[in-house]
mmCIF file of C-alpha atoms and ligand atoms in Angstrom:
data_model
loop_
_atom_site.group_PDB
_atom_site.id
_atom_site.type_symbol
_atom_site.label_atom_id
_atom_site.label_comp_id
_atom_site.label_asym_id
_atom_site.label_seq_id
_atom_site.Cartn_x
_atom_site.Cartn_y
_atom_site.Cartn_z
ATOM 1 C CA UNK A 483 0.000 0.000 0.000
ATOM 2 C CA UNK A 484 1.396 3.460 -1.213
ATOM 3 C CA UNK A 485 1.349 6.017 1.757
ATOM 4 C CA UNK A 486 2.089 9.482 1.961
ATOM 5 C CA UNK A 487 3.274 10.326 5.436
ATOM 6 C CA UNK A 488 2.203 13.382 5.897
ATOM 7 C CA UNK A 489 -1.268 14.851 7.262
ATOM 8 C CA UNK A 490 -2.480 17.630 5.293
ATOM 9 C CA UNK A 491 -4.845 19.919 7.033
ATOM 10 C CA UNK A 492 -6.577 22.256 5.292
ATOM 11 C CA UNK A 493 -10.148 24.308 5.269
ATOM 12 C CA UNK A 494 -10.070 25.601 1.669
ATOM 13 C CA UNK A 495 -11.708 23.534 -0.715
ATOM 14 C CA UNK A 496 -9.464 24.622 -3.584
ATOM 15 C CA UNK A 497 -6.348 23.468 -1.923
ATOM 16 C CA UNK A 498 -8.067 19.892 -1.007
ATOM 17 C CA UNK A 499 -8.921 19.492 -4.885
ATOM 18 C CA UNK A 500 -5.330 21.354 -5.278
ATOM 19 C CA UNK A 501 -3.905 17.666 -3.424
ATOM 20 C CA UNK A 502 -6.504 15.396 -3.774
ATOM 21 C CA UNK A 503 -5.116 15.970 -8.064
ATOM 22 C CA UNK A 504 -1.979 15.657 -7.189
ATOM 23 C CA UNK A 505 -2.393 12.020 -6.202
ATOM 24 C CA UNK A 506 -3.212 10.024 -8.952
ATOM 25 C CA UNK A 507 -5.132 6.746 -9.207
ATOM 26 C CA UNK A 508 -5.556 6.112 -5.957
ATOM 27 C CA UNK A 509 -8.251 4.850 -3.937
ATOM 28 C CA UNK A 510 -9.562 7.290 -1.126
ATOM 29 C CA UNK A 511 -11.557 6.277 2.289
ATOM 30 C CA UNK A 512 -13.300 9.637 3.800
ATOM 31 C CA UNK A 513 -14.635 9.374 7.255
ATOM 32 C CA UNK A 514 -17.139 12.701 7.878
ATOM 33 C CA UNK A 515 -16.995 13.483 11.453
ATOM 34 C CA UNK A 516 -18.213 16.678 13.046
ATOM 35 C CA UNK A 517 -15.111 16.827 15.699
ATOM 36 C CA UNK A 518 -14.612 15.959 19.444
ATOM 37 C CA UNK A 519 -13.571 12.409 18.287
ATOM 38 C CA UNK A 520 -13.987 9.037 20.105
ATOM 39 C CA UNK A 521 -13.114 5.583 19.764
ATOM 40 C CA UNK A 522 -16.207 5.066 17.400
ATOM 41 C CA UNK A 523 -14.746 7.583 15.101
ATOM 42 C CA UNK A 524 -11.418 6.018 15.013
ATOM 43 C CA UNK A 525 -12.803 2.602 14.423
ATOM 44 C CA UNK A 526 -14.184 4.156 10.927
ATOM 45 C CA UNK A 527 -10.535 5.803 10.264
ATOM 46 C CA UNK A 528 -9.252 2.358 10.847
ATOM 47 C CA UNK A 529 -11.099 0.316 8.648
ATOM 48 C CA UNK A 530 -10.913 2.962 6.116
ATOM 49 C CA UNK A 531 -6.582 2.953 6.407
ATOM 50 C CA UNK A 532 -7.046 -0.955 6.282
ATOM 51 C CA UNK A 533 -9.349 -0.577 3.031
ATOM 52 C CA UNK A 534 -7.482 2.549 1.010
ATOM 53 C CA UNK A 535 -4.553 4.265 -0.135
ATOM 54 C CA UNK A 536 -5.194 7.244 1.114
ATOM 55 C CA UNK A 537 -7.618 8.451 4.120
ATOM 56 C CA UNK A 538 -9.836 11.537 4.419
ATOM 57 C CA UNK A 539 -11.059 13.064 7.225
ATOM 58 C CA UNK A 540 -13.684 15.926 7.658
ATOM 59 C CA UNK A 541 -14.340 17.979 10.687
ATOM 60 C CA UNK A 542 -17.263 19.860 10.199
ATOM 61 C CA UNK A 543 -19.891 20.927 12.900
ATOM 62 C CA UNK A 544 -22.628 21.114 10.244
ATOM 63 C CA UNK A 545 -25.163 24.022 10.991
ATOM 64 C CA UNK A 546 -27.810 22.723 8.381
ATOM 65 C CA UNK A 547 -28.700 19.846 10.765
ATOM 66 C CA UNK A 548 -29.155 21.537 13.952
ATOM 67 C CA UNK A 549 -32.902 22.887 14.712
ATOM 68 C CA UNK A 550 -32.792 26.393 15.872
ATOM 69 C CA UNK A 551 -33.350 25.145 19.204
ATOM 70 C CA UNK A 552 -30.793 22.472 19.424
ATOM 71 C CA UNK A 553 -27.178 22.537 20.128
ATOM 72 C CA UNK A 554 -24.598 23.966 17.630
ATOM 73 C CA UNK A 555 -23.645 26.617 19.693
ATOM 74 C CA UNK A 556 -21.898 24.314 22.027
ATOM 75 C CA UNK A 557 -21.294 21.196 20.499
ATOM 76 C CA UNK A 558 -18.157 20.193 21.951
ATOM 77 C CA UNK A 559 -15.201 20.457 19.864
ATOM 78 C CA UNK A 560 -11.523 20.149 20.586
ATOM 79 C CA UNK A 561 -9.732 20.749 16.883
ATOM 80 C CA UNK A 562 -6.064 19.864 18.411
ATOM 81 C CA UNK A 563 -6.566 17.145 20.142
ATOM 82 C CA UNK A 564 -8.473 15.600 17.065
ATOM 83 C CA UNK A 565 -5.729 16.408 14.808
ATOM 84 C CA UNK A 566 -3.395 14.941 17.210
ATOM 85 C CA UNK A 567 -5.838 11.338 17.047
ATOM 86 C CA UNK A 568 -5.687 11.387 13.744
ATOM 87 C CA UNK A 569 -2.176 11.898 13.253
ATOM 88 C CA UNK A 570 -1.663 9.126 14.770
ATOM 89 C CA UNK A 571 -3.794 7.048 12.871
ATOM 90 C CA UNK A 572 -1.776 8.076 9.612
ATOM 91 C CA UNK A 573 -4.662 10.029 8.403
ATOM 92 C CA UNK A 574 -3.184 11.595 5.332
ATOM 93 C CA UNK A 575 -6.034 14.956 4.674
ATOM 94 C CA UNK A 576 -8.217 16.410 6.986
ATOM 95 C CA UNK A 577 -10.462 19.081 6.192
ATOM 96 C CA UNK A 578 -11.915 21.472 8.721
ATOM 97 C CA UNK A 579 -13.590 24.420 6.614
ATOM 98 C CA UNK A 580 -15.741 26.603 8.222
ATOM 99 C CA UNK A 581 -19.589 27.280 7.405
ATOM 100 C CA UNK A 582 -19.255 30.367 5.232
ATOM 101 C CA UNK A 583 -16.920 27.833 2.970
ATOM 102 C CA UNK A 584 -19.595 25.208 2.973
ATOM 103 C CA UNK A 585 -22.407 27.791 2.657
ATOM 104 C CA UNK A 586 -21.607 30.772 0.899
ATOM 105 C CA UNK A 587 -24.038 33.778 0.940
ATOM 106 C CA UNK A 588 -26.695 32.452 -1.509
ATOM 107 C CA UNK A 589 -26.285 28.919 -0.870
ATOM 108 C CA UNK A 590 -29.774 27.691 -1.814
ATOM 109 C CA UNK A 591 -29.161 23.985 -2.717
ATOM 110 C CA UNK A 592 -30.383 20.805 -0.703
ATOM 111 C CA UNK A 593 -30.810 17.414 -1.005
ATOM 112 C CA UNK A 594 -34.202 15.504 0.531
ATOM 113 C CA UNK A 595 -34.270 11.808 0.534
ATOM 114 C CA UNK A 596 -37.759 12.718 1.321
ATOM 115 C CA UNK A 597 -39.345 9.663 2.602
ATOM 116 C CA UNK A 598 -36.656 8.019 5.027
ATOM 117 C CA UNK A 599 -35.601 11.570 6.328
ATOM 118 C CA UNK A 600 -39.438 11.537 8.131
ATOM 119 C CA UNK A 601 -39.299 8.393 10.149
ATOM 120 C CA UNK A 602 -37.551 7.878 13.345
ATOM 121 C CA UNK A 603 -35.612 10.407 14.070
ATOM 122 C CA UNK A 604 -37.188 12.914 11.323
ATOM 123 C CA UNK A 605 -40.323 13.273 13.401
ATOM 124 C CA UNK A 606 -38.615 14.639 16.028
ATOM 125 C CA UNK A 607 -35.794 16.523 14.286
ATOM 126 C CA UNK A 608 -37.727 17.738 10.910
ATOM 127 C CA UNK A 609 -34.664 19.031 9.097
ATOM 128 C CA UNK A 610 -31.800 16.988 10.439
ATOM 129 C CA UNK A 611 -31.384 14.683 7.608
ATOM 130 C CA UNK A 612 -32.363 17.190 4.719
ATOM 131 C CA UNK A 613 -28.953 18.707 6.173
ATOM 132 C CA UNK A 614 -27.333 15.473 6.908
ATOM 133 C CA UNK A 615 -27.573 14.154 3.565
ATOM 134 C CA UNK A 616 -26.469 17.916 1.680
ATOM 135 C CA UNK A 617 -23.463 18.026 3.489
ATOM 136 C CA UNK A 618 -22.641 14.665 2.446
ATOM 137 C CA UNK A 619 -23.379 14.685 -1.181
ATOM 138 C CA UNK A 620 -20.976 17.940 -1.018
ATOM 139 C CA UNK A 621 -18.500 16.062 1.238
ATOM 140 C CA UNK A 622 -18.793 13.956 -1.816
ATOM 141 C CA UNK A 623 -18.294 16.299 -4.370
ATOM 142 C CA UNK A 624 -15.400 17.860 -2.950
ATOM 143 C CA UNK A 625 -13.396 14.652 -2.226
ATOM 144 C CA UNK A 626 -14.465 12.147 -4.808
ATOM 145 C CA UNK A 627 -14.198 9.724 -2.634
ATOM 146 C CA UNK A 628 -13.452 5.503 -3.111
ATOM 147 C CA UNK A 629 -15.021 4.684 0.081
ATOM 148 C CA UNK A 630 -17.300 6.770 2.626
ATOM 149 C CA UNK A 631 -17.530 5.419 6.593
ATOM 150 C CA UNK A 632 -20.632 5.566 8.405
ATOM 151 C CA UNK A 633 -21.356 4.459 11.934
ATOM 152 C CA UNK A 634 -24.117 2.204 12.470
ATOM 153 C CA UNK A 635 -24.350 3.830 15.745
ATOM 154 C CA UNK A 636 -26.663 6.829 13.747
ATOM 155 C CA UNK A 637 -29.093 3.650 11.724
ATOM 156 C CA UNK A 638 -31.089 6.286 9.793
ATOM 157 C CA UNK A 639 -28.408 8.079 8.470
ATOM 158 C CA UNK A 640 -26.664 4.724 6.911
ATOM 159 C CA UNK A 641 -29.595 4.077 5.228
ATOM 160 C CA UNK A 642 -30.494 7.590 4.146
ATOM 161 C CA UNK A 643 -27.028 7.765 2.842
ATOM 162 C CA UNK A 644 -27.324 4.613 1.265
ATOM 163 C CA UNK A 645 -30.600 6.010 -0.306
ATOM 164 C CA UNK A 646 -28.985 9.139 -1.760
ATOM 165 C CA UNK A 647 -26.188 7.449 -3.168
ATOM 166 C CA UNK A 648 -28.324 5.317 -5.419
ATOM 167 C CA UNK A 649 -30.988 7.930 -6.281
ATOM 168 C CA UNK A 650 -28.334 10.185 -7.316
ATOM 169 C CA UNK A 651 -25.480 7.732 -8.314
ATOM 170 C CA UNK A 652 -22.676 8.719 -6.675
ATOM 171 C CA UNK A 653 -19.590 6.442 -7.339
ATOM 172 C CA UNK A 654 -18.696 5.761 -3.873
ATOM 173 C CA UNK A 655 -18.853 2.797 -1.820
ATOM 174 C CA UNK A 656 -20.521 3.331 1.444
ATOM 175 C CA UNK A 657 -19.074 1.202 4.218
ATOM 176 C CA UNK A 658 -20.707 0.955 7.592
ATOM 177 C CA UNK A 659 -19.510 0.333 11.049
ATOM 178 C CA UNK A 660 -20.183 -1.533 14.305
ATOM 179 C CA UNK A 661 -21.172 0.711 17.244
ATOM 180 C CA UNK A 662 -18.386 1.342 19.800
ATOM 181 C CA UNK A 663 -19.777 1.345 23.383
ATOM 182 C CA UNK A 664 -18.314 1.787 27.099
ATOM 183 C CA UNK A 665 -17.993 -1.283 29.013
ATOM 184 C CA UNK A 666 -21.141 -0.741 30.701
ATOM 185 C CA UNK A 667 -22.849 -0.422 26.547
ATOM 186 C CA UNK A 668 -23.353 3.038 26.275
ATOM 187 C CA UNK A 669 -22.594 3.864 22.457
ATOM 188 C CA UNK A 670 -19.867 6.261 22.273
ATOM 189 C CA UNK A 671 -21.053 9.779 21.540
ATOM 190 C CA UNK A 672 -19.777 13.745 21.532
ATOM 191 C CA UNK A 673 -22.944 14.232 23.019
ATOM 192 C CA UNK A 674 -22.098 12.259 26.635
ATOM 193 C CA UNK A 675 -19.777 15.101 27.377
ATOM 194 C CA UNK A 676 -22.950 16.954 28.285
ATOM 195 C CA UNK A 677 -24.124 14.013 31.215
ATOM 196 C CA UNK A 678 -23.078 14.766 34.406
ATOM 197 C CA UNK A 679 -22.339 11.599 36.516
ATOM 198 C CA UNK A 680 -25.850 10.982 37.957
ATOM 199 C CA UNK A 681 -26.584 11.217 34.323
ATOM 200 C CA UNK A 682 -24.012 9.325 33.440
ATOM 201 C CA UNK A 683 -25.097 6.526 35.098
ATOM 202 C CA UNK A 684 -28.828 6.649 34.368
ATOM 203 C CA UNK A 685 -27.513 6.908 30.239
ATOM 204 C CA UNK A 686 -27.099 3.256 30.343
ATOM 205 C CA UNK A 687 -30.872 2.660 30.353
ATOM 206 C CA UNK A 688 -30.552 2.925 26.264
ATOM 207 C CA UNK A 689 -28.797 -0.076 25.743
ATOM 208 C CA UNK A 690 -30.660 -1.978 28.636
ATOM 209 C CA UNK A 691 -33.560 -1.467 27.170
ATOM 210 C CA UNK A 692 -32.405 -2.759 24.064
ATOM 211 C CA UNK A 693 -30.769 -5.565 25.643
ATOM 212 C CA UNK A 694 -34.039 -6.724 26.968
ATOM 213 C CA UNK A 695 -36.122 -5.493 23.514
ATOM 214 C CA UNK A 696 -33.575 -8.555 22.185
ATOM 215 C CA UNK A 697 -33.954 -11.290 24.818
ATOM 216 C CA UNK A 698 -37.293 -10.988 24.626
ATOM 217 C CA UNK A 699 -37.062 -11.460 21.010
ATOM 218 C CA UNK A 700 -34.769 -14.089 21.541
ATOM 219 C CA UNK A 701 -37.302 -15.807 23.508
ATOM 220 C CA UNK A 702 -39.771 -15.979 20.510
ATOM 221 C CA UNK A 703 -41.703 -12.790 21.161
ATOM 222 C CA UNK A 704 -42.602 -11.414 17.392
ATOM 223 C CA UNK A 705 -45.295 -9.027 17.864
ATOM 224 C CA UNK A 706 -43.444 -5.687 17.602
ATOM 225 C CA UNK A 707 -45.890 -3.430 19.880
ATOM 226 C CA UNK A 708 -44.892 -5.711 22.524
ATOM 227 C CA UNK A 709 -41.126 -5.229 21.928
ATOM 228 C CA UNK A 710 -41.876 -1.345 21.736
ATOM 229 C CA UNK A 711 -43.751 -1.689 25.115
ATOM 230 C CA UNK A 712 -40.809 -3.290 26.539
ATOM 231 C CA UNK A 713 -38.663 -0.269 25.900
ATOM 232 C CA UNK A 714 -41.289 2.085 27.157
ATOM 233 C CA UNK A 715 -41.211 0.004 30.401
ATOM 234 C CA UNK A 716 -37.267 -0.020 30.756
ATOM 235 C CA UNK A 717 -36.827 3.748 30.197
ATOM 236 C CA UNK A 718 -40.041 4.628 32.893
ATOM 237 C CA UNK A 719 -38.223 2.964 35.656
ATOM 238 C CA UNK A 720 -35.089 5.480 35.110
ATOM 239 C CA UNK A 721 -35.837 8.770 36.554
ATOM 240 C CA UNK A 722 -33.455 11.399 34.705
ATOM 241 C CA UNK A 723 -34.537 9.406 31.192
ATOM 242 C CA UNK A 724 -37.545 10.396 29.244
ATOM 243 C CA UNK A 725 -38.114 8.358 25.867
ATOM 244 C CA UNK A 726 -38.321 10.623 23.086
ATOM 245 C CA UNK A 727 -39.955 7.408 20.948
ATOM 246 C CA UNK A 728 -39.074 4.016 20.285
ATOM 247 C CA UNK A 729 -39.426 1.757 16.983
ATOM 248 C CA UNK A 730 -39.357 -1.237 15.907
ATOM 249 C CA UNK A 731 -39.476 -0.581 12.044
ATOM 250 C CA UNK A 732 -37.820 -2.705 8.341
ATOM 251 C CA UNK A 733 -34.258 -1.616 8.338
ATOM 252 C CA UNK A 734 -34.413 -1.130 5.007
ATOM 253 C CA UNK A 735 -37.819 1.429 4.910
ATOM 254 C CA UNK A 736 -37.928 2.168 8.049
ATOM 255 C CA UNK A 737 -41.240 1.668 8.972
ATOM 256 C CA UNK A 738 -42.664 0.165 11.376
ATOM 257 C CA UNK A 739 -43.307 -3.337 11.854
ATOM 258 C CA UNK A 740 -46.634 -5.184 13.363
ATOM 259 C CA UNK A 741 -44.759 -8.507 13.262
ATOM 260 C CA UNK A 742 -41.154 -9.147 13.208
ATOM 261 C CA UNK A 743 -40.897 -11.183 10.778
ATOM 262 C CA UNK A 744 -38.335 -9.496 8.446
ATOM 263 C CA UNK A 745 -34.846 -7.956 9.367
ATOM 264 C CA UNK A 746 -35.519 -5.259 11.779
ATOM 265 C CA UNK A 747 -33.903 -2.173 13.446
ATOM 266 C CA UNK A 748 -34.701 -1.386 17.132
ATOM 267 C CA UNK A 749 -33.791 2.125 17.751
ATOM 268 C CA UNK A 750 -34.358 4.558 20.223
ATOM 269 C CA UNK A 751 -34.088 8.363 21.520
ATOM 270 C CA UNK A 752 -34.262 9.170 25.318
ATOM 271 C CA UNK A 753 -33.762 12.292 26.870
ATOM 272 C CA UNK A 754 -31.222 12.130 29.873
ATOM 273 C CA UNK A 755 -31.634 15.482 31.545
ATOM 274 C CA UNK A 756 -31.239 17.580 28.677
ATOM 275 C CA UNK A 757 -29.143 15.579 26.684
ATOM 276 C CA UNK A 758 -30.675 13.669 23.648
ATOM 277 C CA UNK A 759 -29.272 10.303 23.196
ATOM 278 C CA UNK A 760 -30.192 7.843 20.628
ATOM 279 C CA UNK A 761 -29.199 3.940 20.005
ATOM 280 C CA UNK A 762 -30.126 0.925 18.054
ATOM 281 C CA UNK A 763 -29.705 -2.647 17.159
ATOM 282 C CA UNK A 764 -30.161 -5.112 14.365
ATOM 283 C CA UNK A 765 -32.060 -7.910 15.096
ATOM 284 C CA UNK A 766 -32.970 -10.728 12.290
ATOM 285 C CA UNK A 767 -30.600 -9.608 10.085
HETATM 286 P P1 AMP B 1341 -20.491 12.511 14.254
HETATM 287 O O1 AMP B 1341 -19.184 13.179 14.512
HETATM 288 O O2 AMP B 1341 -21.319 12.294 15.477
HETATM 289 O O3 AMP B 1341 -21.250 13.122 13.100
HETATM 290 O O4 AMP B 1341 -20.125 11.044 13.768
HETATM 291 C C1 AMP B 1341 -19.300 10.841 12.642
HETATM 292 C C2 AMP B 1341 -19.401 9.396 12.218
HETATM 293 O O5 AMP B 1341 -19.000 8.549 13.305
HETATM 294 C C3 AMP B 1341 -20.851 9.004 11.877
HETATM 295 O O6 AMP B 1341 -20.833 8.143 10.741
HETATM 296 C C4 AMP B 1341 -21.281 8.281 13.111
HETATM 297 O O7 AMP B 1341 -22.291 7.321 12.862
HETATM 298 C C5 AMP B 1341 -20.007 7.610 13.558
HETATM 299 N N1 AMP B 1341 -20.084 7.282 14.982
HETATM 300 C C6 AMP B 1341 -20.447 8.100 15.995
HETATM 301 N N2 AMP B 1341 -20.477 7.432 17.170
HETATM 302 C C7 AMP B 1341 -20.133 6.150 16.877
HETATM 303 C C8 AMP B 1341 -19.987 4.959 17.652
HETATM 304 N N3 AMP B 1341 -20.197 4.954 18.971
HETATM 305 N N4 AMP B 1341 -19.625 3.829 17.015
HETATM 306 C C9 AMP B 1341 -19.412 3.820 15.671
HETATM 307 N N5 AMP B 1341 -19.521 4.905 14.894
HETATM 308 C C10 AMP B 1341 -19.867 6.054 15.480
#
């Protein structure tokens, strides 16, 4: 495998395109990230150094995504200590442009993968994936990417990406990965810098409740509304949670089942204090 070295950092898209030229045939894994990296991130940078010549990395706290309401003002973000994760990874370009490069003054262009982006978590977050999915297809654009990584830890966005790239035929292959959790199974997110440690604690109630969503599955139960009840019962006992909603939909539509009897995704999003988390598994897949 050919590698260059060097990390490249820029945030001018001209100078990316300027090096991204200057490489040749090469095959290219980009991991978008929106900073404050964890282990979960640098799974995705690791499969994608395993998988390509050269690996990408974007750092971009995307403003299109966020509700007015929600939290881009203080989305963590720690730019040196990412660069210094990634360095030693062997990431060879990050780029880390700012909004005014991403969306210039007149920037009136978006992409809607319209049905997908309104289940799960597009009832509760109307926009987010009308956002999600312009800032990838530009991602795209910019890098001409081989490969794009995706956690499985966001499930909607995989398969809105997914979407996208066939309805609009990029040439990328989009590679997803496992969820990293914490011992105790919380998925690794920015986000659980918010959760104090009361919060902390009561944040493992996500995956407990999909734990038991599984067993129960596991144990022959089918009928999905009695999976979903299962969840609403796990998150009621836990006092700083309140379930934002949980499904039991297709993995592929996304909608919701009656009967599992069909690969399905189990996802949820619980408030913990103020903090929004969300989580998932596969089941039947
Ligand atoms: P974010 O910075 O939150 O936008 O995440 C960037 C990428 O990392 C997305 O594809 C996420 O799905 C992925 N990711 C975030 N958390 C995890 C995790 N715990 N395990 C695996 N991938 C993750």
């Amino acid at each position: 495998m050919i590698k260059s070295g060097i990390m490249k950092v820029t945030n001018s898209i001209s100078e990316l395109r300027r090096w991204r030229g200057q490489e040749g045939a090469v095959s290219w894994g980009l991991v978008p990230t929106m900073g404050f990296l964890h282990e979960g991130h640098l799974s995705l940078v690791r499969q994608a150094r395993v998988e390509n010549d050269r690996v990408a990395v974007s750092i971009f706290v995307n403003p299109t995504q966020f509700a007015p309401h929600e939290d881009l003002a203080t989305y963590p973000r720690n730019l040196e200590r990412d660069l210094a994760l990634l360095q030693a990874e062997q990431v060879d370009l990050i780029f880390t442009p700012d909004a005014a490069a991403i969306y210039p003054s007149g920037f009136q262009t978006y992409i809607t993968v319209e049905e997908l982006s309104q289940r799960l978590e597009g009832a509760s977050r109307p926009a987010h994936f009308r956002g999600v999915a312009t800032v990838v297809a530009k991602l795209f654009n910019i890098f001409q990417p081989s490969r794009a990584y995706f956690g499985q830890k966001d499930a909607q966005q995989t398969v809105i990406i997914r979407q996208m790239v066939r309805d609009l035929n990029f040439n990328v292959e989009v590679v997803i990965g496992p969820t990293v959790r914490e011992a105790d199974g919380l998925a690794l997110s920015s986000r659980n810098q918010y959760l104090n440690l009361a919060e902390r604690a009561a944040a493992t109630i996500l995956y407990r409740a999909l734990m038991k969503a599984q067993h129960r599955y596991n144990q022959g139960e089918r009928q999905a509304a009695a999976l979903r009840q299962l969840i609403y019962d796990t998150i009621a006992q836990e006092p700083l949670a309140r379930l934002d909603y949980a499904s039991v939909a297709a993995q592929d539509s996304l909608l919701e089942l009656e009967t599992v009897n069909q690969p399905a995704l189990i996802s949820l999003a619980v408030f913990i204090g103020r903090t929004r988390l969300i989580d998932n598994i596969l089941i039947n897949s």
